[in-house]
Amino acid sequence: MTERYNFLEAEQRWRAAWQDARSFAAVTDPARPKYYVLEMFPYPSGKLHVGHARNYTMGDVVTRFKRARGFNVLHPMGWDAFGLPAENAAIASGIHPARWTYDNIATMRAQLQQIGLAYDWDREIATCHPQYYRHEQKMFLDFLKAGLAYRKESWVNWDPVEHTVLANEQVVDGCGWRSGAPVEKRLLSQWFLKITDFAEDLLDGLETLDRWPERVRVMQANWIGRSEGARVFFTLAGDGFAGETLEIFTTRPDTLFGASFCAVSANHPVARRLAAEEPAIADFNAECNRMGTSEVAVETAEKQGYRTRLVVEHPLIPGATLPVYIANFVLMEYGTGAIFGCPAHDQRDLDFANKYGLPVPVVVRSPDGPVPEITTEAFVATDGIAVNSGFLDGLTVAEAKRRVIEHLAAAGQGAGTIQYRLRDWGVSRQRYWGCPIPIIHCPTCGIVPVPEADLPVELPDDVGFDQPGNPLDRHPTWKHVACPACGEAARRETDTFDTFFESSWYFARFCSPRSDAAFERKDVDYWLPVDQYIGGIEHAILHLLYSRFFVRALRHCGYLDLKEPFAGLFTQGMVCHETYKNADGAWLYPEETEIGEDGAILDRQGRSVTLGRTEKMSKSKKNTVGLDAICGSYGADTARLFLLSDSPPERDLEWTAAGIEGSWRYVNRLHRLVADHRDRLGPPGTKPTGAGATRRLTHKTIAAVTADLEQFRFNRSVARLRELSNHLDEVAATADGIELREALEALIVLMGPMMPHLAEELWHLLGHGGLLVDQPWPSADATLTRDDVVTMAIQVNGKLRATLDLARDLDQTQAREVALSVPAVQRALDGKSVRKVIVVPNRIINVVV
RNA sequence: GCGGGCGUGGCGGAAUUGGUAGACGCACUGGAUUUAGGUUCCAGCGACGCAAGUCGUGGGGGUUCGAGUCCCUUCGCCCGCACCA
């Protein structure tokens, strides 16, 4: 009986050994092929649970695998450390956001180290550190010079309870995500980055990202939302507006002859001017702005319009005019905030026209049909033919579009254009715990950039959270400065950057984390792009799009020469767990429950517990499993093994006690396998020469695991390892010592990326002095991965009747003879004559009658 | 509405990309070891059938010598976006 594997002691010992050897320190070395592995860095929210660990473990497997394959691997870790939760903690418990953040970082760093992740910790960064954020202040000033940053008054989401602007993604069903209060639209001056300058390039670049998931590329393409169409200039008539131009955007300029009205957004300048003179319009506009933008609100909201006293002249029909409405379904944020309505060929316009009794001129018919009768369903097909449209009659939709754009352009009444849904990125936040925007507002000089010599603009420490709103704004001295241009009294910008600013370039900072510059050119030229990026699908748009934009903006400003930041992207599934509620309806942690004698779930007091749905692990539902607890009772390798083996990495994984027990048994079984047989192994370094089953399986496993790891098929590679170890369990007592050593050593090296501590321990047990992490990856002997004898399936009319072990590459005639001689085949033939025999070499023989 | 994806034993999932469906594991059943529980070991485990065998990858149809895989159709589920003109 061998001793049990003391994982606690062993795991600690091997982590110390890697640290002493600086095994994972990365050094820029253009002579070697590089590989940059990165997991999306975490927000330091407190403690890690096993759900977080899955993501990092995947990156770790890739890191260790690529290292063994000879790559110079960069695998860094850091902290996305600015953000609102730190301020909430300050408000709730009086802890300073910096203290709270750095404490959490210390806790989480220890947790990450505990699971044995192969990070180069010398490169650790925290984005809340002035040595990090000073560089993005410089970038912002460069963007400003390059015209990529600007200040603009615009309509933003305002949370009336939190007294701050919210990003679009922080508005859920029209309400603030934390306060639950209905979000208002406010017109505020904010800083924007010109992501729209790169709309076309961001869209085109998606084509090159062939190692990104299709759905992420599609989501980004939809978000950018390219539409081809036209701008059309209508001339307004009406007191105070006569002769002015109303510009609209349309994707269907071919339907211009079918126009029966124009409509503008409640926030359109025309609507606002009218509101100033007519209280009823002001009320209507306010009502439009109050309406939520949630899915439910949009679906249930009726089309509402206010008929103004204005009309426009029809650009193509002399003498004809169209009424101008203010309408609740026209968005100021898209196009020009104004449309022309063609009810026959747009469902929204038809709903609106029907409600307000407007005409419905039909101007498109289907290619083979009559002119459609329009009542409640608009005819929106784009394969039709223009009718009732003057010089466009008889043209296809596509031709008519082209023709009418030519006509409008020649007459100065419009132009073909490409419209994007993408909007510029508003980066101002009315928050304390973020990077200060390096700008000074001077009453005489206006907006003045902070001189580079004065960077960084550091956050003041002495702030209070006893009142709502931005503490920077209330600070007694911080914002009062002399204008760098004229020396007169001025004030600092008190808004801070959106925290997505920090995460948009951190992958570059990791290349030169201690540089006085943002990064060194020689380092980013070598390491970037990231070869394998790993993270959650929730960043499909935001972080991943912002980073792609940043790389373009930085290239524009001469920082680097890079097209895309992330060459390969993998979006991993979430870790889920059952949820539990007690009789009072309160959530319970898994460890607060137990199984009663009859199998019922009980709480600590023995009262019954309701089993809820299996859901993504989250603090709020208390269905998390702590990483510390699992590492303490089963060890890091057991946790890693379970996280890798139970589901394919892109799918969700259900964490179960039974599952972790199974992984635990396997870890111990592997230890026993090596410990029980190490005395009868051949000496290290002796090459076996046989070609028996053990050697064949060993080399097949090497080939299969290598291929699986290349393709992120971790669950499959674990199955391969188990097949090999199952076989070795059977034969170990009698196998040739030299062959057994080869097999065990292969098994150990192959398991290394997934169970690194155990692998080191077993490597050591086999008598090796060095570290396993310095061992090269084994290569499979091609003569051993091909069998001399193959099992072939024998079918009759496609139905399996027998299997036969036959010599590899048996010729067709022999194969046919052998197959026909099988009794089960003869029985199935039932005396019928054979029409033909299909032989797929080394796979199948199909007898057709 | 638009877009993306999925559907295989009691469960998680494999399937050499058109060639033996269910690898590997979890759960379960029987047996051995153990004072007992756990561990460990042996055997079984898609359905029906004593067996030979038949059926079987959401349903229906098709292509093919051969379909989980390709095509058509239909049902169900998940995710993303959405009054984008």
PDB file of C-alpha atoms in Angstrom, chain A residues 585-741:
ATOM      1  CA  GLY A 585     -37.127  32.303   0.724  1.00  0.00           C
ATOM      2  CA  ALA A 586     -33.514  33.295   1.444  1.00  0.00           C
ATOM      3  CA  TRP A 587     -30.719  32.016  -0.771  1.00  0.00           C
ATOM      4  CA  LEU A 588     -28.312  29.505   0.766  1.00  0.00           C
ATOM      5  CA  TYR A 589     -24.708  28.739  -0.135  1.00  0.00           C
ATOM      6  CA  PRO A 590     -24.090  25.120  -1.193  1.00  0.00           C
ATOM      7  CA  GLU A 591     -22.048  24.536   1.952  1.00  0.00           C
ATOM      8  CA  GLU A 592     -25.027  25.615   4.030  1.00  0.00           C
ATOM      9  CA  THR A 593     -27.009  22.631   2.789  1.00  0.00           C
ATOM     10  CA  GLU A 594     -26.752  18.896   3.352  1.00  0.00           C
ATOM     11  CA  ILE A 595     -28.442  15.764   2.092  1.00  0.00           C
ATOM     12  CA  GLY A 596     -30.853  14.148   4.535  1.00  0.00           C
ATOM     13  CA  GLU A 597     -31.319  10.390   4.968  1.00  0.00           C
ATOM     14  CA  ASP A 598     -34.155  10.241   2.479  1.00  0.00           C
ATOM     15  CA  GLY A 599     -32.175  12.222  -0.066  1.00  0.00           C
ATOM     16  CA  ALA A 600     -33.964  15.497   0.641  1.00  0.00           C
ATOM     17  CA  ILE A 601     -31.927  18.706   0.835  1.00  0.00           C
ATOM     18  CA  LEU A 602     -31.829  20.230   4.298  1.00  0.00           C
ATOM     19  CA  ASP A 603     -30.274  23.286   5.871  1.00  0.00           C
ATOM     20  CA  ARG A 604     -28.044  23.176   8.937  1.00  0.00           C
ATOM     21  CA  GLN A 605     -31.080  23.160  11.225  1.00  0.00           C
ATOM     22  CA  GLY A 606     -32.548  20.191   9.372  1.00  0.00           C
ATOM     23  CA  ARG A 607     -35.301  22.197   7.730  1.00  0.00           C
ATOM     24  CA  SER A 608     -36.151  21.448   4.147  1.00  0.00           C
ATOM     25  CA  VAL A 609     -34.542  23.435   1.356  1.00  0.00           C
ATOM     26  CA  THR A 610     -36.019  24.137  -2.070  1.00  0.00           C
ATOM     27  CA  LEU A 611     -33.810  23.216  -4.986  1.00  0.00           C
ATOM     28  CA  GLY A 612     -33.789  25.989  -7.583  1.00  0.00           C
ATOM     29  CA  ARG A 613     -32.604  26.174 -11.159  1.00  0.00           C
ATOM     30  CA  THR A 614     -29.006  25.620 -12.100  1.00  0.00           C
ATOM     31  CA  GLU A 615     -27.655  29.054 -12.904  1.00  0.00           C
ATOM     32  CA  LYS A 616     -24.453  30.928 -13.538  1.00  0.00           C
ATOM     33  CA  MET A 617     -22.494  31.221 -10.314  1.00  0.00           C
ATOM     34  CA  SER A 618     -23.138  34.586  -8.722  1.00  0.00           C
ATOM     35  CA  LYS A 619     -22.793  36.172  -5.357  1.00  0.00           C
ATOM     36  CA  SER A 620     -26.406  37.343  -5.367  1.00  0.00           C
ATOM     37  CA  LYS A 621     -27.815  33.824  -5.718  1.00  0.00           C
ATOM     38  CA  LYS A 622     -25.169  32.435  -3.370  1.00  0.00           C
ATOM     39  CA  ASN A 623     -24.571  29.487  -5.674  1.00  0.00           C
ATOM     40  CA  THR A 624     -20.819  29.944  -5.681  1.00  0.00           C
ATOM     41  CA  VAL A 625     -18.163  27.486  -4.645  1.00  0.00           C
ATOM     42  CA  GLY A 626     -15.108  29.109  -3.110  1.00  0.00           C
ATOM     43  CA  LEU A 627     -11.764  28.434  -4.702  1.00  0.00           C
ATOM     44  CA  ASP A 628      -9.993  28.356  -1.331  1.00  0.00           C
ATOM     45  CA  ALA A 629     -12.267  25.653   0.029  1.00  0.00           C
ATOM     46  CA  ILE A 630     -11.848  23.438  -3.026  1.00  0.00           C
ATOM     47  CA  CYS A 631      -8.073  23.872  -3.166  1.00  0.00           C
ATOM     48  CA  GLY A 632      -7.890  23.117   0.528  1.00  0.00           C
ATOM     49  CA  SER A 633      -9.875  19.911   0.448  1.00  0.00           C
ATOM     50  CA  TYR A 634      -9.080  18.544  -3.023  1.00  0.00           C
ATOM     51  CA  GLY A 635      -6.132  20.533  -4.291  1.00  0.00           C
ATOM     52  CA  ALA A 636      -5.624  22.819  -7.256  1.00  0.00           C
ATOM     53  CA  ASP A 637      -5.052  20.019  -9.759  1.00  0.00           C
ATOM     54  CA  THR A 638      -8.326  18.312  -8.902  1.00  0.00           C
ATOM     55  CA  ALA A 639     -10.165  21.598  -9.382  1.00  0.00           C
ATOM     56  CA  ARG A 640      -8.341  22.277 -12.649  1.00  0.00           C
ATOM     57  CA  LEU A 641      -9.024  18.771 -13.921  1.00  0.00           C
ATOM     58  CA  PHE A 642     -12.723  19.037 -13.230  1.00  0.00           C
ATOM     59  CA  LEU A 643     -12.984  22.496 -14.793  1.00  0.00           C
ATOM     60  CA  LEU A 644     -11.297  21.197 -17.934  1.00  0.00           C
ATOM     61  CA  SER A 645     -12.780  17.763 -18.317  1.00  0.00           C
ATOM     62  CA  ASP A 646     -16.488  17.866 -17.619  1.00  0.00           C
ATOM     63  CA  SER A 647     -17.706  19.982 -20.547  1.00  0.00           C
ATOM     64  CA  PRO A 648     -16.272  21.395 -23.749  1.00  0.00           C
ATOM     65  CA  PRO A 649     -14.668  24.737 -22.912  1.00  0.00           C
ATOM     66  CA  GLU A 650     -17.042  26.886 -24.959  1.00  0.00           C
ATOM     67  CA  ARG A 651     -20.100  25.482 -23.212  1.00  0.00           C
ATOM     68  CA  ASP A 652     -21.397  26.047 -19.727  1.00  0.00           C
ATOM     69  CA  LEU A 653     -20.145  23.664 -17.072  1.00  0.00           C
ATOM     70  CA  GLU A 654     -22.181  22.487 -14.135  1.00  0.00           C
ATOM     71  CA  TRP A 655     -20.175  22.289 -10.950  1.00  0.00           C
ATOM     72  CA  THR A 656     -21.210  19.282  -8.887  1.00  0.00           C
ATOM     73  CA  ALA A 657     -19.875  17.643  -5.747  1.00  0.00           C
ATOM     74  CA  ALA A 658     -19.953  14.259  -7.488  1.00  0.00           C
ATOM     75  CA  GLY A 659     -17.977  15.638 -10.386  1.00  0.00           C
ATOM     76  CA  ILE A 660     -15.198  17.042  -8.231  1.00  0.00           C
ATOM     77  CA  GLU A 661     -15.076  13.727  -6.336  1.00  0.00           C
ATOM     78  CA  GLY A 662     -14.551  11.923  -9.625  1.00  0.00           C
ATOM     79  CA  SER A 663     -11.648  14.181 -10.546  1.00  0.00           C
ATOM     80  CA  TRP A 664     -10.217  13.726  -7.075  1.00  0.00           C
ATOM     81  CA  ARG A 665     -10.278   9.939  -7.481  1.00  0.00           C
ATOM     82  CA  TYR A 666      -8.479  10.231 -10.780  1.00  0.00           C
ATOM     83  CA  VAL A 667      -5.719  12.419  -9.349  1.00  0.00           C
ATOM     84  CA  ASN A 668      -5.103   9.836  -6.647  1.00  0.00           C
ATOM     85  CA  ARG A 669      -5.304   7.018  -9.135  1.00  0.00           C
ATOM     86  CA  LEU A 670      -2.595   8.592 -11.262  1.00  0.00           C
ATOM     87  CA  HIS A 671      -0.419   9.014  -8.227  1.00  0.00           C
ATOM     88  CA  ARG A 672      -0.912   5.372  -7.281  1.00  0.00           C
ATOM     89  CA  LEU A 673      -0.192   4.208 -10.798  1.00  0.00           C
ATOM     90  CA  VAL A 674       3.253   5.789 -10.725  1.00  0.00           C
ATOM     91  CA  ALA A 675       4.044   5.258  -7.051  1.00  0.00           C
ATOM     92  CA  ASP A 676       3.094   1.557  -7.136  1.00  0.00           C
ATOM     93  CA  HIS A 677       5.209   0.665 -10.151  1.00  0.00           C
ATOM     94  CA  ARG A 678       8.186   2.967 -10.115  1.00  0.00           C
ATOM     95  CA  ASP A 679      10.463   0.261  -8.660  1.00  0.00           C
ATOM     96  CA  ARG A 680      10.151  -1.917 -11.679  1.00  0.00           C
ATOM     97  CA  LEU A 681      10.777   0.646 -14.401  1.00  0.00           C
ATOM     98  CA  GLY A 682      13.763   0.675 -16.707  1.00  0.00           C
ATOM     99  CA  PRO A 683      16.446   3.329 -16.197  1.00  0.00           C
ATOM    100  CA  PRO A 684      15.710   6.855 -17.391  1.00  0.00           C
ATOM    101  CA  GLY A 685      16.730   7.604 -20.943  1.00  0.00           C
ATOM    102  CA  THR A 686      16.485   4.050 -22.283  1.00  0.00           C
ATOM    103  CA  LYS A 687      14.605   3.954 -25.553  1.00  0.00           C
ATOM    104  CA  PRO A 688      12.238   1.021 -25.985  1.00  0.00           C
ATOM    105  CA  THR A 689      12.167  -0.800 -29.310  1.00  0.00           C
ATOM    106  CA  GLY A 690       9.000  -2.903 -29.184  1.00  0.00           C
ATOM    107  CA  ALA A 691       5.768  -2.247 -31.041  1.00  0.00           C
ATOM    108  CA  GLY A 692       3.267  -3.797 -28.664  1.00  0.00           C
ATOM    109  CA  ALA A 693      -0.083  -2.512 -27.530  1.00  0.00           C
ATOM    110  CA  THR A 694       1.337  -0.341 -24.748  1.00  0.00           C
ATOM    111  CA  ARG A 695       3.773   1.471 -26.982  1.00  0.00           C
ATOM    112  CA  ARG A 696       1.179   1.908 -29.674  1.00  0.00           C
ATOM    113  CA  LEU A 697      -1.353   3.375 -27.277  1.00  0.00           C
ATOM    114  CA  THR A 698       1.306   5.622 -25.768  1.00  0.00           C
ATOM    115  CA  HIS A 699       2.162   7.152 -29.115  1.00  0.00           C
ATOM    116  CA  LYS A 700      -1.428   7.396 -30.233  1.00  0.00           C
ATOM    117  CA  THR A 701      -2.174   9.254 -27.033  1.00  0.00           C
ATOM    118  CA  ILE A 702       0.701  11.652 -27.642  1.00  0.00           C
ATOM    119  CA  ALA A 703      -0.629  12.393 -31.126  1.00  0.00           C
ATOM    120  CA  ALA A 704      -4.241  12.780 -29.990  1.00  0.00           C
ATOM    121  CA  VAL A 705      -3.589  14.938 -26.940  1.00  0.00           C
ATOM    122  CA  THR A 706      -1.293  17.195 -28.938  1.00  0.00           C
ATOM    123  CA  ALA A 707      -3.975  17.719 -31.571  1.00  0.00           C
ATOM    124  CA  ASP A 708      -6.661  18.218 -28.920  1.00  0.00           C
ATOM    125  CA  LEU A 709      -4.713  20.845 -27.014  1.00  0.00           C
ATOM    126  CA  GLU A 710      -3.986  22.747 -30.213  1.00  0.00           C
ATOM    127  CA  GLN A 711      -7.735  23.001 -30.718  1.00  0.00           C
ATOM    128  CA  PHE A 712      -8.911  23.811 -27.196  1.00  0.00           C
ATOM    129  CA  ARG A 713     -10.421  20.334 -26.822  1.00  0.00           C
ATOM    130  CA  PHE A 714      -9.458  19.935 -23.210  1.00  0.00           C
ATOM    131  CA  ASN A 715     -12.298  17.571 -22.298  1.00  0.00           C
ATOM    132  CA  ARG A 716     -11.253  15.219 -25.050  1.00  0.00           C
ATOM    133  CA  SER A 717      -7.595  15.289 -24.132  1.00  0.00           C
ATOM    134  CA  VAL A 718      -8.487  14.274 -20.582  1.00  0.00           C
ATOM    135  CA  ALA A 719     -10.458  11.332 -21.988  1.00  0.00           C
ATOM    136  CA  ARG A 720      -7.348  10.310 -23.939  1.00  0.00           C
ATOM    137  CA  LEU A 721      -5.213  10.447 -20.826  1.00  0.00           C
ATOM    138  CA  ARG A 722      -7.727   8.271 -19.015  1.00  0.00           C
ATOM    139  CA  GLU A 723      -7.678   5.721 -21.810  1.00  0.00           C
ATOM    140  CA  LEU A 724      -3.920   5.466 -21.518  1.00  0.00           C
ATOM    141  CA  SER A 725      -3.891   5.293 -17.738  1.00  0.00           C
ATOM    142  CA  ASN A 726      -6.708   2.716 -17.753  1.00  0.00           C
ATOM    143  CA  HIS A 727      -4.602   0.576 -20.032  1.00  0.00           C
ATOM    144  CA  LEU A 728      -1.496   1.058 -17.907  1.00  0.00           C
ATOM    145  CA  ASP A 729      -3.436   0.090 -14.781  1.00  0.00           C
ATOM    146  CA  GLU A 730      -4.202  -3.215 -16.437  1.00  0.00           C
ATOM    147  CA  VAL A 731      -0.735  -4.021 -17.730  1.00  0.00           C
ATOM    148  CA  ALA A 732       1.596  -2.258 -15.309  1.00  0.00           C
ATOM    149  CA  ALA A 733       2.278  -5.300 -13.156  1.00  0.00           C
ATOM    150  CA  THR A 734       3.558  -7.351 -16.081  1.00  0.00           C
ATOM    151  CA  ALA A 735       4.693  -4.804 -18.662  1.00  0.00           C
ATOM    152  CA  ASP A 736       8.252  -4.398 -19.833  1.00  0.00           C
ATOM    153  CA  GLY A 737       9.952  -1.888 -17.531  1.00  0.00           C
ATOM    154  CA  ILE A 738      11.438   0.172 -20.324  1.00  0.00           C
ATOM    155  CA  GLU A 739       8.126   0.416 -22.175  1.00  0.00           C
ATOM    156  CA  LEU A 740       6.268   1.188 -18.991  1.00  0.00           C
ATOM    157  CA  ARG A 741       8.665   4.027 -18.228  1.00  0.00           C
TER     158      ARG A 741
END
